[in-house]
mmCIF file with all atom_site columns, C-alpha atoms in Angstrom:
data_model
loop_
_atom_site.group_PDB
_atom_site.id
_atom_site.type_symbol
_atom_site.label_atom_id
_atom_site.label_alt_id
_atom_site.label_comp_id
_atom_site.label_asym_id
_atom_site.label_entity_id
_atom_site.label_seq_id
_atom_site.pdbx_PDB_ins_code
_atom_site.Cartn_x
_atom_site.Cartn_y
_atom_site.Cartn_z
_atom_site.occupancy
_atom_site.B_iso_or_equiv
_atom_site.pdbx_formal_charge
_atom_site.auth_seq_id
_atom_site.auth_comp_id
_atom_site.auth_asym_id
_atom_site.auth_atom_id
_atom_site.pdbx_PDB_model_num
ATOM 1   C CA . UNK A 1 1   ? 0.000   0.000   0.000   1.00 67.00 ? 36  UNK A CA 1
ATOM 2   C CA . UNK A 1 2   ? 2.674   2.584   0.784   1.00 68.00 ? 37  UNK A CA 1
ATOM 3   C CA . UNK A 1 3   ? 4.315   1.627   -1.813  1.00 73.00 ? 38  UNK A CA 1
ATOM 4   C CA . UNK A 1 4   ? 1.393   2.527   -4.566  1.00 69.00 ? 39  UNK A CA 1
ATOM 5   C CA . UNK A 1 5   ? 1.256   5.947   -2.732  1.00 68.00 ? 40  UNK A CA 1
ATOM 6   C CA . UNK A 1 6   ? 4.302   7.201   -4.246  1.00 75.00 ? 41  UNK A CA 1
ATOM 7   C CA . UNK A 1 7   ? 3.897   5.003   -7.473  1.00 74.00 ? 42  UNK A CA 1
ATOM 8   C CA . UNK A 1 8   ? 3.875   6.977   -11.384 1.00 79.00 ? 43  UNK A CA 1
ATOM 9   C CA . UNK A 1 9   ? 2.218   5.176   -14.222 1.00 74.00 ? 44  UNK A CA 1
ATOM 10  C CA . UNK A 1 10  ? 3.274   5.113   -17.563 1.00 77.00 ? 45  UNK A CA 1
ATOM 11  C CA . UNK A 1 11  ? 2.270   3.332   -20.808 1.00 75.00 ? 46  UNK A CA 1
ATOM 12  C CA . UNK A 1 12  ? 4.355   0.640   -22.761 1.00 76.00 ? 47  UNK A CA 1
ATOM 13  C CA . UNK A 1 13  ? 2.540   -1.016  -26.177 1.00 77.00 ? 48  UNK A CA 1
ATOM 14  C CA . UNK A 1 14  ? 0.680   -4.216  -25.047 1.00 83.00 ? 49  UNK A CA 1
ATOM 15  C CA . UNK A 1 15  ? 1.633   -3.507  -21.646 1.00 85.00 ? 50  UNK A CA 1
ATOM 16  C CA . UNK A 1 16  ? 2.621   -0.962  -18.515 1.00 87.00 ? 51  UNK A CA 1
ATOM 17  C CA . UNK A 1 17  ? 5.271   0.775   -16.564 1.00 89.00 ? 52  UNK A CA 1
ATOM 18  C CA . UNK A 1 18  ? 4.831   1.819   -12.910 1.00 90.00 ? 53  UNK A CA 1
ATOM 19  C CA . UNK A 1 19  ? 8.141   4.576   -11.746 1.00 92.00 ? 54  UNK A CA 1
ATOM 20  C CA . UNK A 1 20  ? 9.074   4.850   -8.329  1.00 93.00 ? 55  UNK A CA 1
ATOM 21  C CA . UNK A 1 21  ? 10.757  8.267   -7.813  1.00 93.00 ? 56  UNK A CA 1
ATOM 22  C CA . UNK A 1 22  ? 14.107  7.955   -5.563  1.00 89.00 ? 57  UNK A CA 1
ATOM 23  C CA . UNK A 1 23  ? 14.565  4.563   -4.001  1.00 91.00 ? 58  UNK A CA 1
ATOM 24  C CA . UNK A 1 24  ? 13.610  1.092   -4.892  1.00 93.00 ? 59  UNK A CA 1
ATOM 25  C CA . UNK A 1 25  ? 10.418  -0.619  -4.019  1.00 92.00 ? 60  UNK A CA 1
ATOM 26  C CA . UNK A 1 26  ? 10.554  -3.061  -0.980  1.00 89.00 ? 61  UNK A CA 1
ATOM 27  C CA . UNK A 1 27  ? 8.685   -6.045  -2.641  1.00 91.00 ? 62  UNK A CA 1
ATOM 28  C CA . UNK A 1 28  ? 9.017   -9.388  -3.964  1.00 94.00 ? 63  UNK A CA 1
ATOM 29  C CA . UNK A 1 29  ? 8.110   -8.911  -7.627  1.00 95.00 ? 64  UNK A CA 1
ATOM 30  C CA . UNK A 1 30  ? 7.606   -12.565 -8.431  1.00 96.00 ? 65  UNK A CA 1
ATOM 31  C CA . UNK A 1 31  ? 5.114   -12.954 -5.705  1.00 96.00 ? 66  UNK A CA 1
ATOM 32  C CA . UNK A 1 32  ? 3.267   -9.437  -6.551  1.00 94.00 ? 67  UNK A CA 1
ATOM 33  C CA . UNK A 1 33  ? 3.510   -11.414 -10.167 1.00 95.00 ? 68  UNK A CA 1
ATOM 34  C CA . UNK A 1 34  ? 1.984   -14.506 -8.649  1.00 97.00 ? 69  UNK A CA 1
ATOM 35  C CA . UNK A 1 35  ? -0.727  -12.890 -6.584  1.00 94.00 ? 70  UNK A CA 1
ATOM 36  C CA . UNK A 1 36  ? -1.746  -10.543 -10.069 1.00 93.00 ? 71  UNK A CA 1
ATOM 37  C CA . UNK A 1 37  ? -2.208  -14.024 -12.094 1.00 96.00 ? 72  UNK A CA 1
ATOM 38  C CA . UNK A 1 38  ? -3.965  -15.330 -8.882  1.00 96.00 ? 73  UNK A CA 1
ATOM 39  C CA . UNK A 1 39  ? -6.772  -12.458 -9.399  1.00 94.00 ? 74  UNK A CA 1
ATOM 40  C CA . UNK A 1 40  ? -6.964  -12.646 -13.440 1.00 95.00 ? 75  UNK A CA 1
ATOM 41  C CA . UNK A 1 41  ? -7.978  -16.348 -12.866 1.00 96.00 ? 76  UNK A CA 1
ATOM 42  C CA . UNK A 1 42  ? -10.051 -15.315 -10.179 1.00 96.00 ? 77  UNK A CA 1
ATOM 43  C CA . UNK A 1 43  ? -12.582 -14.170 -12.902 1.00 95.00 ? 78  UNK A CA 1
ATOM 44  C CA . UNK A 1 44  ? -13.037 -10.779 -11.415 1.00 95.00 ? 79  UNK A CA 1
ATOM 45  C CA . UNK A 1 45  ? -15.462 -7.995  -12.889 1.00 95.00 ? 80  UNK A CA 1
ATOM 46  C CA . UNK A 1 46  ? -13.093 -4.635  -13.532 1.00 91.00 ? 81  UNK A CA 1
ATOM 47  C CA . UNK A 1 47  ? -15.900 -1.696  -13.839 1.00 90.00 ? 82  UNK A CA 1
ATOM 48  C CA . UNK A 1 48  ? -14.585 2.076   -14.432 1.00 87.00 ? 83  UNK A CA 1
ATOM 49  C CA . UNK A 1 49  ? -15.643 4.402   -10.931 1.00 89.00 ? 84  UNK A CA 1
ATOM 50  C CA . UNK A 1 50  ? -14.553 7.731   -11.941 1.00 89.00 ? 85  UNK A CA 1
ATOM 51  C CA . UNK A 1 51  ? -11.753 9.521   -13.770 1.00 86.00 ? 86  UNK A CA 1
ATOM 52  C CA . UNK A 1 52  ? -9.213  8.147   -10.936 1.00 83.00 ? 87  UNK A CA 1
ATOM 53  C CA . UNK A 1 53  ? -10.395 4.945   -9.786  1.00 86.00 ? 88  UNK A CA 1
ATOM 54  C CA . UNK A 1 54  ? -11.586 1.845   -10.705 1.00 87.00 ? 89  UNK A CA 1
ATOM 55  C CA . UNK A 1 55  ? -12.833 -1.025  -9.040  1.00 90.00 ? 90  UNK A CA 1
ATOM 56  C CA . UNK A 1 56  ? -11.139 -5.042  -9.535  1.00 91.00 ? 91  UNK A CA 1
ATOM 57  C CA . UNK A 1 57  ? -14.033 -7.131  -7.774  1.00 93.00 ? 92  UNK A CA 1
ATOM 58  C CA . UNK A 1 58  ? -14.606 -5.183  -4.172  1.00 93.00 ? 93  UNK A CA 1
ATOM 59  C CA . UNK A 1 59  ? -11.553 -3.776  -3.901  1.00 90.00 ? 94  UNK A CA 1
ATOM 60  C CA . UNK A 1 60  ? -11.490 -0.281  -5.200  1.00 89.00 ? 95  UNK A CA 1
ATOM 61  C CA . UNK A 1 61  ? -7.870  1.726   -6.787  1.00 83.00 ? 96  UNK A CA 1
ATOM 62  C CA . UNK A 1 62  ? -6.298  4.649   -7.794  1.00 79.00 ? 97  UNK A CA 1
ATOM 63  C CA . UNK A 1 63  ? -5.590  4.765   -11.128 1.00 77.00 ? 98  UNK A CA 1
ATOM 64  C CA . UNK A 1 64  ? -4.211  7.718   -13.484 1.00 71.00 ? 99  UNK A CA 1
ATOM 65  C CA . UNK A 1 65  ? -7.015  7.358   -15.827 1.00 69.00 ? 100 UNK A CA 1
ATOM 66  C CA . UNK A 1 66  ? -9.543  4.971   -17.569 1.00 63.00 ? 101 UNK A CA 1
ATOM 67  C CA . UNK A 1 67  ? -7.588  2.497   -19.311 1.00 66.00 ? 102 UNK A CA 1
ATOM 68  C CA . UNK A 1 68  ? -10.587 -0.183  -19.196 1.00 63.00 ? 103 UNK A CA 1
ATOM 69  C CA . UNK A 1 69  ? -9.904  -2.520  -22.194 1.00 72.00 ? 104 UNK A CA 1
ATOM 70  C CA . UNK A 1 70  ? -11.276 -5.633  -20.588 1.00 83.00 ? 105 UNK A CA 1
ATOM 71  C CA . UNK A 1 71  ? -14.727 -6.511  -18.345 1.00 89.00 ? 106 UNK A CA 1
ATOM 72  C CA . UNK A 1 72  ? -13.104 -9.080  -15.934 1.00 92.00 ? 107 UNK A CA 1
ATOM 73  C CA . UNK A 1 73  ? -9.597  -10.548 -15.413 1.00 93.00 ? 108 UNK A CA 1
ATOM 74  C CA . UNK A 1 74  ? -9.723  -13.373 -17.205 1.00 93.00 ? 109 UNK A CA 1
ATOM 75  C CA . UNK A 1 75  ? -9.936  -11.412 -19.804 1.00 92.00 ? 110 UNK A CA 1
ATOM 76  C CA . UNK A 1 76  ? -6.068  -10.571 -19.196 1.00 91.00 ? 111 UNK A CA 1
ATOM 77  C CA . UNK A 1 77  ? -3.725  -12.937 -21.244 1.00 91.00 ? 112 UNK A CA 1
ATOM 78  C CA . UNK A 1 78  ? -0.201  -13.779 -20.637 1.00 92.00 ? 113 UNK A CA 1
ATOM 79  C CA . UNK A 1 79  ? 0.748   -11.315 -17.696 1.00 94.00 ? 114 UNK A CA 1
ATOM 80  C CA . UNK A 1 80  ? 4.548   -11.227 -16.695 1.00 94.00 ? 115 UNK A CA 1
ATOM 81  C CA . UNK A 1 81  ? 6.544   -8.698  -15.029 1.00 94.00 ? 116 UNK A CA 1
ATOM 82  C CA . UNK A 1 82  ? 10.410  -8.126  -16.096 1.00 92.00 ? 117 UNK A CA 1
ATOM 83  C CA . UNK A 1 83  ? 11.887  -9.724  -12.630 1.00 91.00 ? 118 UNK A CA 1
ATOM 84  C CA . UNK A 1 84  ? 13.896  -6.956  -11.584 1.00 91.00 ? 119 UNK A CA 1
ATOM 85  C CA . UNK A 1 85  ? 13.759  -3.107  -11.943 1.00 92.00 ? 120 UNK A CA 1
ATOM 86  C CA . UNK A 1 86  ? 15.017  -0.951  -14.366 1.00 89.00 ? 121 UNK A CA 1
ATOM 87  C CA . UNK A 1 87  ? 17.519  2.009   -12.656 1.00 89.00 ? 122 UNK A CA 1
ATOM 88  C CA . UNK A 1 88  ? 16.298  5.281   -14.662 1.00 88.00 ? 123 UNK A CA 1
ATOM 89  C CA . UNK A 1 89  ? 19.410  7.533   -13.318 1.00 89.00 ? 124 UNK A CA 1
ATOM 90  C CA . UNK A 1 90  ? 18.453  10.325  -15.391 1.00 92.00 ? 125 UNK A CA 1
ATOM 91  C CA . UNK A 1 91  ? 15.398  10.622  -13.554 1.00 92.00 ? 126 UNK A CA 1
ATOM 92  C CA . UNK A 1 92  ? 15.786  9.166   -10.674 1.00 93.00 ? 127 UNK A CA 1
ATOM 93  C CA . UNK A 1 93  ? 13.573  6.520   -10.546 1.00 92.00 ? 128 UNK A CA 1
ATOM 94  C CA . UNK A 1 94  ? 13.067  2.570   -10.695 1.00 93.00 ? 129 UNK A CA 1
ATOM 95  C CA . UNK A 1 95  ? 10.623  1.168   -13.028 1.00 91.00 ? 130 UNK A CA 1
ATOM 96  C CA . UNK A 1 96  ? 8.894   -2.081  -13.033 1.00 93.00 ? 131 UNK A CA 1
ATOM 97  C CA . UNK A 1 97  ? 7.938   -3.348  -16.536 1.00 91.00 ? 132 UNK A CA 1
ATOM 98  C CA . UNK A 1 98  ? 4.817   -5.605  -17.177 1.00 91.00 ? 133 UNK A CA 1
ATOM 99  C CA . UNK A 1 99  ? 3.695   -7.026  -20.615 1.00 89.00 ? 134 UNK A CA 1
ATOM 100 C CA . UNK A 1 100 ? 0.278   -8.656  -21.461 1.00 90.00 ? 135 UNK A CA 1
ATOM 101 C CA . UNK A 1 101 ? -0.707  -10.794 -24.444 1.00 87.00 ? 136 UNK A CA 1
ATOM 102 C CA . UNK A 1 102 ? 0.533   -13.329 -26.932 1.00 86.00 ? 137 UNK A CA 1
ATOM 103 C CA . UNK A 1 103 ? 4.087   -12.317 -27.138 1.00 84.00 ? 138 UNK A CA 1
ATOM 104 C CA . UNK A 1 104 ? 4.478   -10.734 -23.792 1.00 84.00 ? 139 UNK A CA 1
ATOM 105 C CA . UNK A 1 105 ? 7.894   -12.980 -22.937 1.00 82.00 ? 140 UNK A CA 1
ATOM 106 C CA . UNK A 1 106 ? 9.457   -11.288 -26.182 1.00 83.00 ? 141 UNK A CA 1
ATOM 107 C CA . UNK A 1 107 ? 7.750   -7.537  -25.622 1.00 80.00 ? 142 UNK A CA 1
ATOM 108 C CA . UNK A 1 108 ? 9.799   -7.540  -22.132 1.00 82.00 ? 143 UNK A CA 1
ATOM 109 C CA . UNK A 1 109 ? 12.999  -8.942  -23.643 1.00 80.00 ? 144 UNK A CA 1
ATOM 110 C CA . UNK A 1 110 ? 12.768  -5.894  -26.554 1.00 78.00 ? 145 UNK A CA 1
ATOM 111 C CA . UNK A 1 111 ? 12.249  -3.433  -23.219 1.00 73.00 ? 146 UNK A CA 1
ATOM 112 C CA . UNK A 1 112 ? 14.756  -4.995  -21.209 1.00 73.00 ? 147 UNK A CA 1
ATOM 113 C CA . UNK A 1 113 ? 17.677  -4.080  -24.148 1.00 70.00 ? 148 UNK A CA 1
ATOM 114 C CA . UNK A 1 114 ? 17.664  -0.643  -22.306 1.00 59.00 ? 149 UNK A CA 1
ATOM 115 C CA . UNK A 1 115 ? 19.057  -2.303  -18.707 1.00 59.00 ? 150 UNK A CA 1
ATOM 116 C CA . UNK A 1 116 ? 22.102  -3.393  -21.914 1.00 59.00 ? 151 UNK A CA 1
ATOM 117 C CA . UNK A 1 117 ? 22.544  -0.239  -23.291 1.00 55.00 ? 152 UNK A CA 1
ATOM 118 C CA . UNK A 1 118 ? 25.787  1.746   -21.417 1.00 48.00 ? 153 UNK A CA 1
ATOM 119 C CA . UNK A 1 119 ? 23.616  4.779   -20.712 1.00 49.00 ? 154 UNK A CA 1
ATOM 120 C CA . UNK A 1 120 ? 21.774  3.378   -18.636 1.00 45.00 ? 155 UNK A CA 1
ATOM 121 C CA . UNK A 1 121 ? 23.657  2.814   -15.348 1.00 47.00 ? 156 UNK A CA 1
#
């Protein structure tokens, strides 16, 4: 929860990128992976509540705007995360990338090139 307080969202094609401004996140992101896939098979209705929140069964969220593509969660194919973060040092941030759909294992690998790329660090 604290964590999502201080969270940025961003947009990625067939997928998402949620910034963390200074320091690194303190969770497990293979077991915030696991308990995501746990809810899209959960079969749970997603309905739009206003301009900055939605709702994912009971449990209503912030959001930085209606991005509603799908009714429920099982609509939601293929969901990974990349397993680590992504050190933005020009602006000072950490980034955790997620992909969705058929080629989601190859989308990530195409956006993890930049963690390769010497400007990076």
């Amino acid at each position: 929860e604290e964590e999502l307080a201080r969270c940025g969202h961003d947009d990625v094609r067939h997928g998402f990128v949620i910034s963390f401004p200074e320091k690194a996140p303190d969770f497990d992101i293979q077991e915030l992976e696991q308990k995501v896939n746990a809810m899209i098979q959960a079969d749970l209705p997603i309905t739009y509540v206003d301009e900055h929140h939605i709702r994912v069964g009971e449990l209503q969220h912030k959001c930085s705007g209606p991005r509603i593509h799908v009714p429920n969660t099982s609509h939601v194919e293929n969901f990974k995360l990349l397993p680590h973060l992504i050190h933005d040092p020009f602006k000072r941030r950490y980034l955790l990338v997620g992909c969705v759909g058929e080629n989601s294992d190859k989308l990530l690998e195409k956006l993890d090139l930049v963690r390769q790329h010497p400007l990076a660090e």
